PDB file of C-alpha atoms in Angstrom:
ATOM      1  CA  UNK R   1      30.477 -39.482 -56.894  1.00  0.00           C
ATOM      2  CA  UNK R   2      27.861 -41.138 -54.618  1.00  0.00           C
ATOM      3  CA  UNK R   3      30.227 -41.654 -51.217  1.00  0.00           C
ATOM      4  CA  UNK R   4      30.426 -45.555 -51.974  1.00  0.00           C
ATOM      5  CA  UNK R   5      33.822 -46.321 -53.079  1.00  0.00           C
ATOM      6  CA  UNK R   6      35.084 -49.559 -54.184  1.00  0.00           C
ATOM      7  CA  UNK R   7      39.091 -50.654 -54.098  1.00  0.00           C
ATOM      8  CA  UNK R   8      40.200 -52.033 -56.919  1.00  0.00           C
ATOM      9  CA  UNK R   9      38.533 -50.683 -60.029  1.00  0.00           C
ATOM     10  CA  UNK R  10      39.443 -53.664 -61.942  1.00  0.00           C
ATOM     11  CA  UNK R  11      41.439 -56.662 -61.439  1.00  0.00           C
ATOM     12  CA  UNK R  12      42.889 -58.879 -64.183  1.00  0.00           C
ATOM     13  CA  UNK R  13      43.529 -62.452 -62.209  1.00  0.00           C
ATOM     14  CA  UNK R  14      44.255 -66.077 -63.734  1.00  0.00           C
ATOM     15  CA  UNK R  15      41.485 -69.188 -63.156  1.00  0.00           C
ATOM     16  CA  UNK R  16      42.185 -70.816 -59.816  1.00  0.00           C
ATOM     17  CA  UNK R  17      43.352 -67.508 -57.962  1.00  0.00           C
ATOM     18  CA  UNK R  18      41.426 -65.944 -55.050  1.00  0.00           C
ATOM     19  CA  UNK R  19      40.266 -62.163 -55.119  1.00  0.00           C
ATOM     20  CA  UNK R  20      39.151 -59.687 -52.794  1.00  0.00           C
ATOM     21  CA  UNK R  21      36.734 -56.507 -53.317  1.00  0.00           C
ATOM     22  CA  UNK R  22      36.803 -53.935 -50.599  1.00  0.00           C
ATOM     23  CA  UNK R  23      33.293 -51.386 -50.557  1.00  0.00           C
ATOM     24  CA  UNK R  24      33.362 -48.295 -48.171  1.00  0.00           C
ATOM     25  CA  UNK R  25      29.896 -47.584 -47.969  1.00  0.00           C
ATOM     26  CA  UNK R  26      28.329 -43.664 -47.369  1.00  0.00           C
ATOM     27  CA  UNK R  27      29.450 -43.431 -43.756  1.00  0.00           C
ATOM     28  CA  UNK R  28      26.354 -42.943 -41.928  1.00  0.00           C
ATOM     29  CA  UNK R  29      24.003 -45.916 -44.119  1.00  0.00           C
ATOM     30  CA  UNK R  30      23.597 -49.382 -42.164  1.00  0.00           C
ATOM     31  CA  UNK R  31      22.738 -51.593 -45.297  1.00  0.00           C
ATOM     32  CA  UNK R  32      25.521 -52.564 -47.774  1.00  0.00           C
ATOM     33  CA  UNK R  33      24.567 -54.838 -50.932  1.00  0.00           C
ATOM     34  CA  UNK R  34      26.681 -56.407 -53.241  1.00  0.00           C
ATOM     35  CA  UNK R  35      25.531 -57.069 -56.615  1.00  0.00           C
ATOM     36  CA  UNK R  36      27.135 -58.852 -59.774  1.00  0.00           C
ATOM     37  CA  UNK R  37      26.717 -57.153 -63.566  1.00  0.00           C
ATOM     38  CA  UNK R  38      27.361 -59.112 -66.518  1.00  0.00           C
ATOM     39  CA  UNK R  39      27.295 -57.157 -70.101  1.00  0.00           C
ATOM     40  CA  UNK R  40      24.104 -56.522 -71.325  1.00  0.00           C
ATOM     41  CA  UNK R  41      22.328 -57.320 -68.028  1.00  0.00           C
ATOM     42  CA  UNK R  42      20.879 -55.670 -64.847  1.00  0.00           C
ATOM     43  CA  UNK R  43      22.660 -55.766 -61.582  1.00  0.00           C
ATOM     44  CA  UNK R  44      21.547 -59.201 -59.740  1.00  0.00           C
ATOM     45  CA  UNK R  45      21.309 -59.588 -55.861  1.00  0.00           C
ATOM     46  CA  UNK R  46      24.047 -61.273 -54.571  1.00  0.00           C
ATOM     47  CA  UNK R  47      24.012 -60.205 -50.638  1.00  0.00           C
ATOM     48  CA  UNK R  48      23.196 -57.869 -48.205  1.00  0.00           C
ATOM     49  CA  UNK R  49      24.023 -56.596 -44.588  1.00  0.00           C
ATOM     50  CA  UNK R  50      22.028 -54.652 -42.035  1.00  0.00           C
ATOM     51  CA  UNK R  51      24.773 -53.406 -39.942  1.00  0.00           C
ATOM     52  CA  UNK R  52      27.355 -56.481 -39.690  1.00  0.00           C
ATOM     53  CA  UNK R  53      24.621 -59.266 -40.054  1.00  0.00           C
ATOM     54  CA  UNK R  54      24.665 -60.704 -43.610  1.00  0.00           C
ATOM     55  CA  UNK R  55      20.919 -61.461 -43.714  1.00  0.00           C
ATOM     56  CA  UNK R  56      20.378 -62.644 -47.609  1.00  0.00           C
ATOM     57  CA  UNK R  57      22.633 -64.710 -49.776  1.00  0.00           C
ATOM     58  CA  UNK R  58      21.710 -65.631 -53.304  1.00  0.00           C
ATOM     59  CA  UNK R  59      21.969 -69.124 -54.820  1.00  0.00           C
ATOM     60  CA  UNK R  60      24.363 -66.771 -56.663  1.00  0.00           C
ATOM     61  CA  UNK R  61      26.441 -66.975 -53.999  1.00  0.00           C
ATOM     62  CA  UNK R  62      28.309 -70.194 -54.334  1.00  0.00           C
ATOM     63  CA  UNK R  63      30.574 -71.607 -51.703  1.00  0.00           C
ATOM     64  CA  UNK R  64      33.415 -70.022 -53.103  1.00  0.00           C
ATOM     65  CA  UNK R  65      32.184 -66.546 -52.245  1.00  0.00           C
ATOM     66  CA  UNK R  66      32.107 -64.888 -48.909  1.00  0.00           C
ATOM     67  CA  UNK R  67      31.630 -61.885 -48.054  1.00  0.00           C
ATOM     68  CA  UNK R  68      31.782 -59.577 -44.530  1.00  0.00           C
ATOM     69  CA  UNK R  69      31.326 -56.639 -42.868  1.00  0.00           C
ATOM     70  CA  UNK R  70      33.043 -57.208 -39.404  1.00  0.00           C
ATOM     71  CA  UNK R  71      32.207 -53.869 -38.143  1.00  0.00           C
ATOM     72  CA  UNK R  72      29.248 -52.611 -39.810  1.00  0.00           C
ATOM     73  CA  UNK R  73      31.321 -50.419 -42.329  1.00  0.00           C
ATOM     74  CA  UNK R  74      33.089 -51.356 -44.743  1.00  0.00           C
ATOM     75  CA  UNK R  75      32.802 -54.925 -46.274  1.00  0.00           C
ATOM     76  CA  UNK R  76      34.841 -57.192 -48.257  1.00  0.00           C
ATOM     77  CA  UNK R  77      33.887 -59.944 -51.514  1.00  0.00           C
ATOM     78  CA  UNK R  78      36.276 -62.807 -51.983  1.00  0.00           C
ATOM     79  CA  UNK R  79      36.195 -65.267 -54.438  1.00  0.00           C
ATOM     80  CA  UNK R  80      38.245 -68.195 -53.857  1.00  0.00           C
ATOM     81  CA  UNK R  81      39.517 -70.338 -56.658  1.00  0.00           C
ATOM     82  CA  UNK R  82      37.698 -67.965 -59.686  1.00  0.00           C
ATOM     83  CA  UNK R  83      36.266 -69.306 -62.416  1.00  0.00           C
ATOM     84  CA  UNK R  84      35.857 -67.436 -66.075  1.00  0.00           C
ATOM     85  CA  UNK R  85      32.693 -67.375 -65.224  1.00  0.00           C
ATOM     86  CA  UNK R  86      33.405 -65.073 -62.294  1.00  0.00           C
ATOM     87  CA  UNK R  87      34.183 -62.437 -65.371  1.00  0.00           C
ATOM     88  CA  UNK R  88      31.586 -59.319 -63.943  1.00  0.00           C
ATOM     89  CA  UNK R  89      31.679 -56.193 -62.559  1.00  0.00           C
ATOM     90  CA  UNK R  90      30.855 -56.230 -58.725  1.00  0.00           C
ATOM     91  CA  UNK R  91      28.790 -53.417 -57.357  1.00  0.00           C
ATOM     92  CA  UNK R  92      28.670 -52.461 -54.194  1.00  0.00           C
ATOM     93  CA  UNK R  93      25.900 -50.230 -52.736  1.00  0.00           C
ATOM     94  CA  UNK R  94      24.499 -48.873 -49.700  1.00  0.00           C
ATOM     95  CA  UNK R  95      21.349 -47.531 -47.900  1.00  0.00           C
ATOM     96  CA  UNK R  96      19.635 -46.153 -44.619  1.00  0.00           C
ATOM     97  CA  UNK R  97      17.351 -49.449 -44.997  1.00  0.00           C
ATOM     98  CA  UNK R  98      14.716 -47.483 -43.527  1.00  0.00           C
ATOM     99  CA  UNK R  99      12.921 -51.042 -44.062  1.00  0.00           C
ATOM    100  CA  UNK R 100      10.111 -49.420 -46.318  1.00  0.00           C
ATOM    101  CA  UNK R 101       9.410 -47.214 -48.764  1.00  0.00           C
ATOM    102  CA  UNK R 102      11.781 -44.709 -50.394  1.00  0.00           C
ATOM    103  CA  UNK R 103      15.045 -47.011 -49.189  1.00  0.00           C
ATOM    104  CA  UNK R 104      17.208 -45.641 -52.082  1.00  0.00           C
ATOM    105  CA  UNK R 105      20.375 -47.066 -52.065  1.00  0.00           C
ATOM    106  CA  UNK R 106      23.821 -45.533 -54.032  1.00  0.00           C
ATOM    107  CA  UNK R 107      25.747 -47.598 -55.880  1.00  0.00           C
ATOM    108  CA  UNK R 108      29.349 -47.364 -56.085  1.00  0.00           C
ATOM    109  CA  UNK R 109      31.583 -47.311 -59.330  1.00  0.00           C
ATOM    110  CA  UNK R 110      31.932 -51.061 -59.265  1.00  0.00           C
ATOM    111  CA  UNK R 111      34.873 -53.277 -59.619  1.00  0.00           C
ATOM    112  CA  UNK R 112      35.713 -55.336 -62.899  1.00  0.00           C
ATOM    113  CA  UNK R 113      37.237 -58.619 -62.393  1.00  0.00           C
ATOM    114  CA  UNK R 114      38.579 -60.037 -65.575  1.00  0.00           C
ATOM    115  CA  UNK R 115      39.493 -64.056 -65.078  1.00  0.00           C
ATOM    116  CA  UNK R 116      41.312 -65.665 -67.954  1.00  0.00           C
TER     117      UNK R 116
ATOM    118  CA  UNK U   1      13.771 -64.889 -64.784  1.00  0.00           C
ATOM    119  CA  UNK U   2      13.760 -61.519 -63.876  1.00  0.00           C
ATOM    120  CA  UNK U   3      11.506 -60.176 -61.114  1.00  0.00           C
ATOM    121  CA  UNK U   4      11.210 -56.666 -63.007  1.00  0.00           C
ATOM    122  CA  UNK U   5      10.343 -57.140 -66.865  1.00  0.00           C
ATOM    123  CA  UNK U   6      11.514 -54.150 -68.479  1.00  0.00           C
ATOM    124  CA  UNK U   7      10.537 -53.580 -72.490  1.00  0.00           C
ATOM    125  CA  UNK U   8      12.069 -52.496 -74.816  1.00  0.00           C
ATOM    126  CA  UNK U   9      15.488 -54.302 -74.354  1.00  0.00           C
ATOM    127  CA  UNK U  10      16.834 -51.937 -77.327  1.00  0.00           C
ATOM    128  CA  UNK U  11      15.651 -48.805 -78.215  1.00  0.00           C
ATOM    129  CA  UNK U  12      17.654 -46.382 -80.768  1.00  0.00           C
ATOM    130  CA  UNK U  13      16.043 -43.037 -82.124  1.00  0.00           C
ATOM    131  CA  UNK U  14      16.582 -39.834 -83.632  1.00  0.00           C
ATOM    132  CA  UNK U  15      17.997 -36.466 -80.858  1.00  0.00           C
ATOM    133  CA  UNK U  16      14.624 -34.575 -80.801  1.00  0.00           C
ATOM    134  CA  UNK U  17      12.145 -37.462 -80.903  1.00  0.00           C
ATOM    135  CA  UNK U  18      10.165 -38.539 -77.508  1.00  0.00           C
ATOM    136  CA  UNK U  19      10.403 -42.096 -76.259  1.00  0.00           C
ATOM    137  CA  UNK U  20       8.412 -44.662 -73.344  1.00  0.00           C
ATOM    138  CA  UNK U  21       9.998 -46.967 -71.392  1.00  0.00           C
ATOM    139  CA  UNK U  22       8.444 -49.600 -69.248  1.00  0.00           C
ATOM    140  CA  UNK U  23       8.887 -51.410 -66.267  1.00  0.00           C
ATOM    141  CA  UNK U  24       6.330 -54.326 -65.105  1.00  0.00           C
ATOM    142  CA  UNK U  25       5.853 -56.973 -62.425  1.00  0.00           C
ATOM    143  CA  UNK U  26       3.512 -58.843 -61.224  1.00  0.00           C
ATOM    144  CA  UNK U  27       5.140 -58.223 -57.683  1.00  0.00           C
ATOM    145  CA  UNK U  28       4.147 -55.208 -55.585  1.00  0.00           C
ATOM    146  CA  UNK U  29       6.580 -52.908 -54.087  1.00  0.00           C
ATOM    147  CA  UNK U  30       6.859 -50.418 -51.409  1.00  0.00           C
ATOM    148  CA  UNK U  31       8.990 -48.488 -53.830  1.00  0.00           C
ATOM    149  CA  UNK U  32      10.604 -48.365 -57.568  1.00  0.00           C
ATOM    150  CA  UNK U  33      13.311 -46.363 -58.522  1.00  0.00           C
ATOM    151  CA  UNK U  34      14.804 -45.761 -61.666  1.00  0.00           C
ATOM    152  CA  UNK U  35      18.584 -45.698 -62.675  1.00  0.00           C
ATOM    153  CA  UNK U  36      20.675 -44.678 -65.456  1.00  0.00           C
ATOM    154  CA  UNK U  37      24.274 -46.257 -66.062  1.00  0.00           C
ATOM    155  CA  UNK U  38      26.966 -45.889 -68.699  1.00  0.00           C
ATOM    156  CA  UNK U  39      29.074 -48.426 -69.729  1.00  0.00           C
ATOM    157  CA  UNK U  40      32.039 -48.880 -67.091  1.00  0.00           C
ATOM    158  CA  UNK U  41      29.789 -46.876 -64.479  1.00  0.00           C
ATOM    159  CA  UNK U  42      27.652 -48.111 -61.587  1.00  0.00           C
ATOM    160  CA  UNK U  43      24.055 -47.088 -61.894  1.00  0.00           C
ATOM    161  CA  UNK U  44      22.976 -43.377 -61.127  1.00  0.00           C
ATOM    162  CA  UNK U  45      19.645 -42.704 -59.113  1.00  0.00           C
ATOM    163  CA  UNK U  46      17.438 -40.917 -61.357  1.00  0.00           C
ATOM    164  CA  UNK U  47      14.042 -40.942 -59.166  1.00  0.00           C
ATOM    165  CA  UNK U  48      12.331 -42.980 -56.355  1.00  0.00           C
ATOM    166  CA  UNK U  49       8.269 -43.241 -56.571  1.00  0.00           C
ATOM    167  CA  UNK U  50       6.315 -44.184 -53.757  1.00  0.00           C
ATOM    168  CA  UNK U  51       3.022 -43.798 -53.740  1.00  0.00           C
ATOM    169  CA  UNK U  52       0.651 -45.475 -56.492  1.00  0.00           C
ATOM    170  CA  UNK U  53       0.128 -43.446 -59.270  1.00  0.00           C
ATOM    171  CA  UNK U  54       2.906 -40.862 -58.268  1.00  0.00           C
ATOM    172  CA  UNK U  55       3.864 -39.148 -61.416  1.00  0.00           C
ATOM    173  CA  UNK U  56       7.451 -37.438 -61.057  1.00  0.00           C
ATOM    174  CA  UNK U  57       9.225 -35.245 -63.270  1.00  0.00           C
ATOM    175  CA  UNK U  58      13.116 -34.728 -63.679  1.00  0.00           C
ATOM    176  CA  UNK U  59      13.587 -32.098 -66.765  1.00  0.00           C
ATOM    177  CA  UNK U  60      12.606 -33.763 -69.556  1.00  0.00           C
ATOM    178  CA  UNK U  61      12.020 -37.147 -67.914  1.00  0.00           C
ATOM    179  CA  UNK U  62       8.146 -38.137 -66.107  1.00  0.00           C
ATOM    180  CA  UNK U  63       8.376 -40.901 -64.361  1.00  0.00           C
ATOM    181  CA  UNK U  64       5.014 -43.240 -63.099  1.00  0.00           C
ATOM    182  CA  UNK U  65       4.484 -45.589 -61.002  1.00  0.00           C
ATOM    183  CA  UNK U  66       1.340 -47.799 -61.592  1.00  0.00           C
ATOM    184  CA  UNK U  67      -1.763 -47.629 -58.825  1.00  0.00           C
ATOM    185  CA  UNK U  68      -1.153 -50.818 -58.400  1.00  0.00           C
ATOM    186  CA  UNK U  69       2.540 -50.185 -57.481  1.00  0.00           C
ATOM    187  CA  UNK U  70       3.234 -52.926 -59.691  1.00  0.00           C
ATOM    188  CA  UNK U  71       4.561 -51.442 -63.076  1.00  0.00           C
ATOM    189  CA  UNK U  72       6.141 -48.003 -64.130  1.00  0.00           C
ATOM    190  CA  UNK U  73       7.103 -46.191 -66.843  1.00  0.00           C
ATOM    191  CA  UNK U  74       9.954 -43.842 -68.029  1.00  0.00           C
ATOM    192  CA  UNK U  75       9.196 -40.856 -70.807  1.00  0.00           C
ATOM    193  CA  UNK U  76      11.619 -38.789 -72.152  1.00  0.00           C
ATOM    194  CA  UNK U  77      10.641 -35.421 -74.280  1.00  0.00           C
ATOM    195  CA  UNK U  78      12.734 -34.478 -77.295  1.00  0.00           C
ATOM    196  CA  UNK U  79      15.693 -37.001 -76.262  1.00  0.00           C
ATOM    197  CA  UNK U  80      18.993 -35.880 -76.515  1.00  0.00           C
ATOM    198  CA  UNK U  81      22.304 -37.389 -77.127  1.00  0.00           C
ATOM    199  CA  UNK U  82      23.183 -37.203 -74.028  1.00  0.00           C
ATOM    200  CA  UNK U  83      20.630 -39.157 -72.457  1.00  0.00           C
ATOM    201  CA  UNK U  84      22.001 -42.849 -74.293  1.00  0.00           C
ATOM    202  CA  UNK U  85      22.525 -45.118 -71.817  1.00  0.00           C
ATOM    203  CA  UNK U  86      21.326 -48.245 -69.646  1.00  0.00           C
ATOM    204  CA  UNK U  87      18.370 -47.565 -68.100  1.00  0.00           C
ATOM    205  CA  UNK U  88      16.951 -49.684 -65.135  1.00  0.00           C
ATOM    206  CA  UNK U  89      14.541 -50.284 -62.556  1.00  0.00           C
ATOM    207  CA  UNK U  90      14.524 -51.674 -59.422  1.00  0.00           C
ATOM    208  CA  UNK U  91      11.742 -52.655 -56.915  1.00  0.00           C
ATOM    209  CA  UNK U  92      11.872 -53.090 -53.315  1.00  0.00           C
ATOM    210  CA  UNK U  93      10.838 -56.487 -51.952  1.00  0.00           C
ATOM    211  CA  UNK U  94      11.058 -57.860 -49.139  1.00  0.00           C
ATOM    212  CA  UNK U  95      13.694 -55.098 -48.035  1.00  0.00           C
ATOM    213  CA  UNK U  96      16.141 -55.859 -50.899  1.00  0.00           C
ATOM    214  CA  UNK U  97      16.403 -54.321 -54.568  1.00  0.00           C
ATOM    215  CA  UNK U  98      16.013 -56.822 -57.444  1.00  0.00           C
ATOM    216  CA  UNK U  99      16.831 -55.098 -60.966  1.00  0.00           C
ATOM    217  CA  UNK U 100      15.055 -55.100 -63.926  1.00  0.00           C
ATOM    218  CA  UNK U 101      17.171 -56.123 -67.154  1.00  0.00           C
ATOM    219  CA  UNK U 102      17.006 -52.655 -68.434  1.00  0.00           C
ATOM    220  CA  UNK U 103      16.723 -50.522 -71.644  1.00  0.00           C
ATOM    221  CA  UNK U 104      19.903 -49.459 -73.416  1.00  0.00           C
ATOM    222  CA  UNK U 105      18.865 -46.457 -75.063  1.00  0.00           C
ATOM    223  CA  UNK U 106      20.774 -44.924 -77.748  1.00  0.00           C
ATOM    224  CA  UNK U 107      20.051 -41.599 -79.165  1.00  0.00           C
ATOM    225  CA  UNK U 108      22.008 -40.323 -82.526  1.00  0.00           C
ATOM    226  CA  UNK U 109      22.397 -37.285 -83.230  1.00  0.00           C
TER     227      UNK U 109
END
């Protein structure tokens, strides 16, 4: 167990519907990152906050995904109107962001979102 | 296209034998780390390297990073079952982590 903890584990949800991920980062780190997994493939970038201030969205990140942090702790991932394609597990992680070297971050367990 | 170029994809040997993996860029970074996940798992931190040519070791495992902080590389002495898994890197750029595709290692006993 890292500290980062991630609500739900998995979620089975039909095309069209919206979903939320909640991420409770380790409490005392001010970055939070969320990545997406597919099978067979190394976490990609899909966002990050310092704090509350969302300062890097992938192209990843269509317009149907938003994510927040309203008070610099934990943050949410929706995804409106989800797509099969949405199929992944979503990590969350966090770090000091001591903005150089040795910024390890911890990675939660993830959350699986099925979309059929 | 991935930032971190990781080789091999697959790798399967025998418990007992020793194995490389590698992990190259043509990026710099202020750091690498490596990670190991299993399937249904987020990624565990194995090791963070720093400084250019840092050598680390973890048990069995010596990790490098390349003097010119671009590349590393993951060897594991007389691999055991227990060590199969994903196993990834991740550089530090421009104060985010981008992932390598990773090695899925599988070790039979």
């Amino acid at each position: 167990d890292t500290g980062v903890s991630q609500d739900p584990r998995h979620k089975i949800t039909k095309r069209g519907q919206n979903v939320t991920f909640r991420c409770d980062p380790i409490s005392e780190h001010n970055r939070l990152y969320w990545y997406r997994q597919t099978l067979g493939q190394g976490p990609e970038f899909l966002t990050y906050f310092q704090n509350e201030a969302q300062l890097e969205k992938s192209r990843l990140l269509s317009d149907r995904f938003s994510a927040e942090r309203p008070k610099g702790s934990f943050s949410t991932l929706e995804i409106q109107r989800t797509e099969q394609g949405d199929s992944a597990m979503y990590l969350c992680a966090s770090s000091l962001g001591t903005g150089g070297s040795g910024n390890t971050i911890y990675f939660g367990e993830g959350s699986w979102l099925t979309v059929v | 296209t991935q930032l971190l170029e990781q080789s091999p994809q697959f790798l399967s040997i025998q418990e007992g034998e020793n194995l490389t993996v590698y992990c190259n860029s043509s990026s710099v970074f202020s750091s690498l780390q490596w990670y190991r996940q299993e399937p249904g798992e987020g990624p565990v931190l194995l090791v963070t390297v720093v400084t250019g040519g840092e050598v680390k070791k973890l048990k069995r495992l010596t990790f490098q990073f390349g003097d010119a902080r671009k590349d590393s590389s993951l060897h594991i002495t007389a691999a055991q079952p227990g060590d199969t898994g994903l196993y990834l890197c991740a550089g530090e750029d421009n104060n985010d982590m981008r992932f390598g595709a990773g090695t899925r290692l599988t070790v039979k006993p």
